[in-house]
Every structure is written in C-alpha cells, then in structure tokens.
mmCIF file with all atom_site columns, C-alpha atoms in Angstrom:
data_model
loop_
_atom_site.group_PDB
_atom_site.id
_atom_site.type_symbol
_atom_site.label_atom_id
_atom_site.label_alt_id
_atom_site.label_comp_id
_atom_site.label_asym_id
_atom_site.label_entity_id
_atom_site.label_seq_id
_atom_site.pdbx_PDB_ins_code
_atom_site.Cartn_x
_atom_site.Cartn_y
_atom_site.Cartn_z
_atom_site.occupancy
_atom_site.B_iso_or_equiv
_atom_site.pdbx_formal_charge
_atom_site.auth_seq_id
_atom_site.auth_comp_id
_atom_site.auth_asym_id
_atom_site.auth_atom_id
_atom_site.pdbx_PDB_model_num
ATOM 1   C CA . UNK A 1 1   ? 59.386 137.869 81.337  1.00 62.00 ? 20  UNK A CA 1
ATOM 2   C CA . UNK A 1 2   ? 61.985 139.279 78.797  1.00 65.00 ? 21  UNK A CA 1
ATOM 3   C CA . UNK A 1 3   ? 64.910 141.928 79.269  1.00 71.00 ? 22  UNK A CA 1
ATOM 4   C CA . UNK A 1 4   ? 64.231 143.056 75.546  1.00 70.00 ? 23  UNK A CA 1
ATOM 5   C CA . UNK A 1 5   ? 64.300 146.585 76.657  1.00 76.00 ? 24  UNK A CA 1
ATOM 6   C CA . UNK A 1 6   ? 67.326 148.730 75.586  1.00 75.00 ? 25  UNK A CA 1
ATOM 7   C CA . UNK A 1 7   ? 65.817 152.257 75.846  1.00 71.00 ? 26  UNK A CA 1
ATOM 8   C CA . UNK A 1 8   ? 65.294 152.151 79.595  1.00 71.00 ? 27  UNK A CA 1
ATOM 9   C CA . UNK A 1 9   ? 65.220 155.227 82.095  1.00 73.00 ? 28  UNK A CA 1
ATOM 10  C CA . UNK A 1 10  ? 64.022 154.002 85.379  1.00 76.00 ? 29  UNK A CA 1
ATOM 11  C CA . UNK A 1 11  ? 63.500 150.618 86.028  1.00 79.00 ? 30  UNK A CA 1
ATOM 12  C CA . UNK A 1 12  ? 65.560 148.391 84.003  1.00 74.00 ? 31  UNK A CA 1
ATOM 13  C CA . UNK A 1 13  ? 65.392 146.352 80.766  1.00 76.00 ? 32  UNK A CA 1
ATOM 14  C CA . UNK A 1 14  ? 62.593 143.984 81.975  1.00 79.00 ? 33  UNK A CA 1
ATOM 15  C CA . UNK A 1 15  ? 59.627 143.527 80.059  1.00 81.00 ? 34  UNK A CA 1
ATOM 16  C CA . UNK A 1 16  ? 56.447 141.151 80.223  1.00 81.00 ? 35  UNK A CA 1
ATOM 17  C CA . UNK A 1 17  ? 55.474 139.868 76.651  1.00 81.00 ? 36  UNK A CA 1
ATOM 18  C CA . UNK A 1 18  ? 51.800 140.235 75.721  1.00 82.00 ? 37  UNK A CA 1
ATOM 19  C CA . UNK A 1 19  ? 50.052 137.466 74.128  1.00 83.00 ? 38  UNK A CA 1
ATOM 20  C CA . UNK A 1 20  ? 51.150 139.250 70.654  1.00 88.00 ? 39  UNK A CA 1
ATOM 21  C CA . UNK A 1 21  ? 54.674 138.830 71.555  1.00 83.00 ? 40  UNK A CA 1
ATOM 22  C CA . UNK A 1 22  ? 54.890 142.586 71.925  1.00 84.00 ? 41  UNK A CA 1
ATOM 23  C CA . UNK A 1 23  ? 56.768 143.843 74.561  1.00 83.00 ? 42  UNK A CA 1
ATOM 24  C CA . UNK A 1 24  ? 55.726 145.916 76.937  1.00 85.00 ? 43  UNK A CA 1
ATOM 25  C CA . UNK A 1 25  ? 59.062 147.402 78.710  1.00 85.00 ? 44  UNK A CA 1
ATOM 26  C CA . UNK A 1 26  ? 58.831 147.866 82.905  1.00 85.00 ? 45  UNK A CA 1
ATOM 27  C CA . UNK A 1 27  ? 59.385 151.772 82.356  1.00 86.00 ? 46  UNK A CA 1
ATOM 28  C CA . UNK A 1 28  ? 56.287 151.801 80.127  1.00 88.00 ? 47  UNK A CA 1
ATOM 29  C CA . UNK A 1 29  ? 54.253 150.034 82.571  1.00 86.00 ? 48  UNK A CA 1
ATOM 30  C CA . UNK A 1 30  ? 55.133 151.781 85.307  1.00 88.00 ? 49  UNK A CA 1
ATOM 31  C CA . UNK A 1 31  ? 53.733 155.095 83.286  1.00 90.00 ? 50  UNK A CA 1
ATOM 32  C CA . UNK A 1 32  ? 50.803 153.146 82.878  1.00 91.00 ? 51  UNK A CA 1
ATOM 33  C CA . UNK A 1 33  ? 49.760 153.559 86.434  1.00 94.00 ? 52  UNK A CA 1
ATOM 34  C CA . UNK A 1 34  ? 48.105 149.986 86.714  1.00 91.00 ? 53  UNK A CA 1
ATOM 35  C CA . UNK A 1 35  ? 46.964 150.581 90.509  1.00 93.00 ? 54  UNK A CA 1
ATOM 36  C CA . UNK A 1 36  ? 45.926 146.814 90.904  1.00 94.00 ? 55  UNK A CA 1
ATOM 37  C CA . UNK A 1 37  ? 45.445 144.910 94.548  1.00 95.00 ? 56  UNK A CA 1
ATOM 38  C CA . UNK A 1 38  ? 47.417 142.440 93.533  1.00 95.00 ? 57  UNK A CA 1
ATOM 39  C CA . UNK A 1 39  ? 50.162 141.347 90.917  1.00 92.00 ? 58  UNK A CA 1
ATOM 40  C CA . UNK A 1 40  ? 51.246 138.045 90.462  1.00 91.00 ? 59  UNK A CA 1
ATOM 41  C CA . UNK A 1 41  ? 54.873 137.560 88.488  1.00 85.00 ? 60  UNK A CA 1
ATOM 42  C CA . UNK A 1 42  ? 54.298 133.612 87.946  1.00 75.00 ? 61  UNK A CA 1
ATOM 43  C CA . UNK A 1 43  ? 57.387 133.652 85.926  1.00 68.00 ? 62  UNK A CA 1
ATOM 44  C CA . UNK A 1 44  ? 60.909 132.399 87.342  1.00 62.00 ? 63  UNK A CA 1
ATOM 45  C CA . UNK A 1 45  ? 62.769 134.872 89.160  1.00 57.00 ? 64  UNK A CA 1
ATOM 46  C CA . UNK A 1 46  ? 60.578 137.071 88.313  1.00 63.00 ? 65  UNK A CA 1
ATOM 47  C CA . UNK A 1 47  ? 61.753 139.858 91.297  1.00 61.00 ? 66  UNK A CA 1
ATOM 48  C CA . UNK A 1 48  ? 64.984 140.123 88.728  1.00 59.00 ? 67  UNK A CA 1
ATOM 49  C CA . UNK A 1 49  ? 66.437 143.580 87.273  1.00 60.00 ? 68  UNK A CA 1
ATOM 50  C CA . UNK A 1 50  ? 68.490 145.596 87.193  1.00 56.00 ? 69  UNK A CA 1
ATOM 51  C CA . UNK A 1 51  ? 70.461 146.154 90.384  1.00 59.00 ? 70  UNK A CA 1
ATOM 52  C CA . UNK A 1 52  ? 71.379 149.843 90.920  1.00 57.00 ? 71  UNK A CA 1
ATOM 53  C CA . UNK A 1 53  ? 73.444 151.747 93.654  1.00 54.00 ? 72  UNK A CA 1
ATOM 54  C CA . UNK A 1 54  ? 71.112 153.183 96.190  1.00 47.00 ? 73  UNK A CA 1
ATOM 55  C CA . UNK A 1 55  ? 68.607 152.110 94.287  1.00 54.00 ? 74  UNK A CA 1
ATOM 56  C CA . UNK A 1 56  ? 68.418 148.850 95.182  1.00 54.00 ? 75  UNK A CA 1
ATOM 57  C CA . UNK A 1 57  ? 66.776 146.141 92.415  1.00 61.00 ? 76  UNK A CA 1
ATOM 58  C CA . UNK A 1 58  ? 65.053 147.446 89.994  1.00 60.00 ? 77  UNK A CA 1
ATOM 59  C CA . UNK A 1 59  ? 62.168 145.782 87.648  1.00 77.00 ? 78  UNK A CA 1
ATOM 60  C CA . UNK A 1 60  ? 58.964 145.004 86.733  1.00 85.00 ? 79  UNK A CA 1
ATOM 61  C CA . UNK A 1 61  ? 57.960 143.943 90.465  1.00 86.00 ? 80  UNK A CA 1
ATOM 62  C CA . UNK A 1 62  ? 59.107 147.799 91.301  1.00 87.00 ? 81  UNK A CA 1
ATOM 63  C CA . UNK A 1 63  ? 57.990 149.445 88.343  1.00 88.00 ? 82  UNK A CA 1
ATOM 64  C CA . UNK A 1 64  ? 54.149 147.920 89.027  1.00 91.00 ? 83  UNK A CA 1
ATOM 65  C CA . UNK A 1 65  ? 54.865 149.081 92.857  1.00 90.00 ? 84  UNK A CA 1
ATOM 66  C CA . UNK A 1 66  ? 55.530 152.768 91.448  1.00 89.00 ? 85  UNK A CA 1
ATOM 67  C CA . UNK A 1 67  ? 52.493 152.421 88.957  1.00 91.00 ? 86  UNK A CA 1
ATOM 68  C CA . UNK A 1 68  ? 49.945 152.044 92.251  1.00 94.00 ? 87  UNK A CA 1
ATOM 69  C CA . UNK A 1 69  ? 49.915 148.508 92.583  1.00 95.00 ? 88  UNK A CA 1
ATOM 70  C CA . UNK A 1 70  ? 49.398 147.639 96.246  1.00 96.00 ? 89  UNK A CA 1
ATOM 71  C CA . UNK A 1 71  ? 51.071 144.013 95.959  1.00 96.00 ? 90  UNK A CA 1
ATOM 72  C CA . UNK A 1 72  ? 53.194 142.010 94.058  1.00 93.00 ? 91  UNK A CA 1
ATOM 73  C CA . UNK A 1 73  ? 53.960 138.425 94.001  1.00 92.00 ? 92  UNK A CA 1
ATOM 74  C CA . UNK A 1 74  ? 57.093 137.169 92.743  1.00 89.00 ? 93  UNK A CA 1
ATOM 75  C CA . UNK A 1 75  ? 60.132 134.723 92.733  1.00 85.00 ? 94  UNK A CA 1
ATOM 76  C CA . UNK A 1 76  ? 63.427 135.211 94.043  1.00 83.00 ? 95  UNK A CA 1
ATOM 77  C CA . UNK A 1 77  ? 64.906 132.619 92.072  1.00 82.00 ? 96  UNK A CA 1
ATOM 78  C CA . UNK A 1 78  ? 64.222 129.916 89.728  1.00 82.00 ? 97  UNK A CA 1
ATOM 79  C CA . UNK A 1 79  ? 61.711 126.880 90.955  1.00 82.00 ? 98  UNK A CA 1
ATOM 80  C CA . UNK A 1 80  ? 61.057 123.632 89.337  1.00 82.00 ? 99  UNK A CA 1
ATOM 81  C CA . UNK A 1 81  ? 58.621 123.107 87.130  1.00 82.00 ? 100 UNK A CA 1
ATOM 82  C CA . UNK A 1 82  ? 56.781 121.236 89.488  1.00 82.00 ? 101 UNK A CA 1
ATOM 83  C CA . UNK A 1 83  ? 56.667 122.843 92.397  1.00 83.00 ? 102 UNK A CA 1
ATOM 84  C CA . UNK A 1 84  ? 55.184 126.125 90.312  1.00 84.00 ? 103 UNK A CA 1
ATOM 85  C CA . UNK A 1 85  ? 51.898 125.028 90.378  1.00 88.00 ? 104 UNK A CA 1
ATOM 86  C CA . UNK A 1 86  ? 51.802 123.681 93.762  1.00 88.00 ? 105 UNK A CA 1
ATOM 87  C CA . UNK A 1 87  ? 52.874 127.018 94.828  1.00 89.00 ? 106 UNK A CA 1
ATOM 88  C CA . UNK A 1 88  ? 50.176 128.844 92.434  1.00 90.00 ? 107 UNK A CA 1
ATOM 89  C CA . UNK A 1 89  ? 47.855 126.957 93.811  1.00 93.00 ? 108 UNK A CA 1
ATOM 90  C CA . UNK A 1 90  ? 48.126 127.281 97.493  1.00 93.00 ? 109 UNK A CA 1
ATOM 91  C CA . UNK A 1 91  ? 48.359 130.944 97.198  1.00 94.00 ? 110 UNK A CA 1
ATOM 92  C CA . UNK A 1 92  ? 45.021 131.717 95.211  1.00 95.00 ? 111 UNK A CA 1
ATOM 93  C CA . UNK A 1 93  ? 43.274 129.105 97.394  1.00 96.00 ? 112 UNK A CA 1
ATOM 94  C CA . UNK A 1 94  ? 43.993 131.392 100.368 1.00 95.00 ? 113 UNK A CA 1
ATOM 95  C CA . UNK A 1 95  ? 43.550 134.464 98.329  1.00 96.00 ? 114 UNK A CA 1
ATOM 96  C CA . UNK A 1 96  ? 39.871 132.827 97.775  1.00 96.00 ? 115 UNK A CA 1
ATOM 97  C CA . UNK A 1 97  ? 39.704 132.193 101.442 1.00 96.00 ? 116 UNK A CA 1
ATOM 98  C CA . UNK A 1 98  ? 40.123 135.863 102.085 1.00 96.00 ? 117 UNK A CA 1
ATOM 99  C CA . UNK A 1 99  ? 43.929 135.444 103.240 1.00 97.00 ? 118 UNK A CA 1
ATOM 100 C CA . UNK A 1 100 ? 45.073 139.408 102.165 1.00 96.00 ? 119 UNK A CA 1
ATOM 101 C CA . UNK A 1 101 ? 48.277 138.642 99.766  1.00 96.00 ? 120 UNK A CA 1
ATOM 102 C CA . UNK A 1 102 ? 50.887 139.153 102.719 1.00 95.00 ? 121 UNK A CA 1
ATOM 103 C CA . UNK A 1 103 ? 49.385 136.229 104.548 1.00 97.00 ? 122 UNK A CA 1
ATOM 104 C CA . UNK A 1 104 ? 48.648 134.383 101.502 1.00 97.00 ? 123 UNK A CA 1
ATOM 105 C CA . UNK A 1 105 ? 52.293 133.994 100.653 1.00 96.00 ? 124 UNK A CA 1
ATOM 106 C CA . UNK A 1 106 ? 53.243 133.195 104.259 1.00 97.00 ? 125 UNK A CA 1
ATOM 107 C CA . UNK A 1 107 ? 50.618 130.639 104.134 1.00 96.00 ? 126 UNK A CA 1
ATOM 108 C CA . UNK A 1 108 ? 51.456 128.971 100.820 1.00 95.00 ? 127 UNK A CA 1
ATOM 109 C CA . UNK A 1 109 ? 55.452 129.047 101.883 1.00 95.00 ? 128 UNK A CA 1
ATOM 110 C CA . UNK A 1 110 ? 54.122 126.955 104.927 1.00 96.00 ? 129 UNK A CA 1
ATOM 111 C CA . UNK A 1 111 ? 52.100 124.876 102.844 1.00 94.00 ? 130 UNK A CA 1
ATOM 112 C CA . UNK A 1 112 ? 55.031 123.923 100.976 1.00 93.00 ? 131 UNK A CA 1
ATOM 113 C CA . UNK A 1 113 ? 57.533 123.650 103.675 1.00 94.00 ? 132 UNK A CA 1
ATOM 114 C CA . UNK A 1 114 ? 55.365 121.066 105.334 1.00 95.00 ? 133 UNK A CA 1
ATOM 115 C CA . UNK A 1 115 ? 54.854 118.817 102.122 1.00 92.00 ? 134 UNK A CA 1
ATOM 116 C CA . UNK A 1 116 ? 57.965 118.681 102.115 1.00 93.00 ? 135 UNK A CA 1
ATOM 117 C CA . UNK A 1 117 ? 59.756 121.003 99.407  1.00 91.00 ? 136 UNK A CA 1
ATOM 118 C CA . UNK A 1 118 ? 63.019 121.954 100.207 1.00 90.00 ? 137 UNK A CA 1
ATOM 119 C CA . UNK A 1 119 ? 64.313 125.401 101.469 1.00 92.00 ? 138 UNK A CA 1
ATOM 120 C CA . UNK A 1 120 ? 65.147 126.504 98.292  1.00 86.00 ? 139 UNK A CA 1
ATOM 121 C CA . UNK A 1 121 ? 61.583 125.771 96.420  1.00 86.00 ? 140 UNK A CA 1
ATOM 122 C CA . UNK A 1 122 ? 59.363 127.330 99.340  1.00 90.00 ? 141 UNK A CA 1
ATOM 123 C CA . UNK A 1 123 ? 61.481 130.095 100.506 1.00 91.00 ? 142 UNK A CA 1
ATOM 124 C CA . UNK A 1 124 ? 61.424 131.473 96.618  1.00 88.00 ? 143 UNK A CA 1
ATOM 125 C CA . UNK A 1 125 ? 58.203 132.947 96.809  1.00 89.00 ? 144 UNK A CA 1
ATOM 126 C CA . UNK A 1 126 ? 57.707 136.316 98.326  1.00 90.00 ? 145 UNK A CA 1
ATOM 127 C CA . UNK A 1 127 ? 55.203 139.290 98.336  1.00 93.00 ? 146 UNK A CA 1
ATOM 128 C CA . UNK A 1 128 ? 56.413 142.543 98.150  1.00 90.00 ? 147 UNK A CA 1
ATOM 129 C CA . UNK A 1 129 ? 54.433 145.751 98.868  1.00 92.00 ? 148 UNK A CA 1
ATOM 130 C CA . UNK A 1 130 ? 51.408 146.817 101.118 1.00 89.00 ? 149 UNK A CA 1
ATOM 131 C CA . UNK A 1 131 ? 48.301 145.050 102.090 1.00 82.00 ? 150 UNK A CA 1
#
C-alpha cells in the first residue's frame, strides 16, 4: 500500500505496489474493472484515503468496490505484527469452511476477541461491500 499517486481523479492517491515495485494507482484499478468475490487489503490501515466532502473516504477499498468487486477486506487502523496473521488466518479458515466474507470477518473478530486481543486489534478488521 503506497500513496505514490499524484495524478489522481477519483479515488485518491493510494496505490498497491506490484511485485515489480510498479505502482498501480487506485484510479487505474478501478478502470480496470477487477469484478472479484473477494478482496483482501492485508496491509495496515489499509481502508485509508483520501477523505472527501460528501464523498466520504476514498481509496483503493472503494475504487475495487466501483471496479465490480463484491467484497473487500480491510483494516481500519494499524495492528501488530502479531496479531496480523492470527487474524489472516481465522478469516480464510472460515472462508474455506464456506463462511461468505461478511460472516467470515464477524467470525474471525470473535475469534480474536475471545483469545483475548484487545478491542483495538479485533475490532480493526472489517468487510466492506455485498455478499
């Protein structure tokens, strides 16, 4: 996740970098139209952007929403290193169980809440979208 973007139109400076360290600005993507089930953002804060006026927050969660994408998975803030891949975890093992991504992320929040993680590691993960 990178905010490399200067030239943007839409949905604000975020980008994702590519493998290639190229990077591939949340407008662009957007125009890509990648109409995916599911997105997952496993990046910190990952639901950030650009915050506009009746607009409400813009980024690459949004701009994959606007592309087709029925669901995206993101952060609303920064986690610990730790608890990331607990939370990865828990939420593709009830993806595999068949959980659809709304209940996944309930599920995995609850997972986490009840090993103990504090508010502000569980309640960071959210879905956003349509199952």
């Amino acid at each position: 996740l990178d905010s490399a973007c200067e030239d943007w139109r839409a949905f604000g400076p975020s980008a994702l970098r590519t493998s290639d360290a190229l990077a591939l600005c949340s407008d662009e993507l957007a125009s890509a139209r990648p109409r995916l089930p599911l997105v997952v953002l496993s990046t910190c804060w990952s639901s950030s952007g650009a915050r506009v006026d009746a607009e409400g927050q813009l980024g690459l969660a949004r701009a994959f929403l606007a592309g087709g994408t029925r669901n995206v998975v993101v952060t609303l803030w920064p986690v610990e290193d730790e608890l990331a891949p607990r939370a990865a975890a828990s939420l593709h093992a009830e993806l595999s169980g068949g959980a659809s991504p709304a209940r996944a992320a309930a599920r995995a929040r609850a997972r986490l809440r009840s090993a103990g993680a504090r508010v502000a590691e569980w309640a960071a993960l959210r879905r956003v979208g349509r199952d």
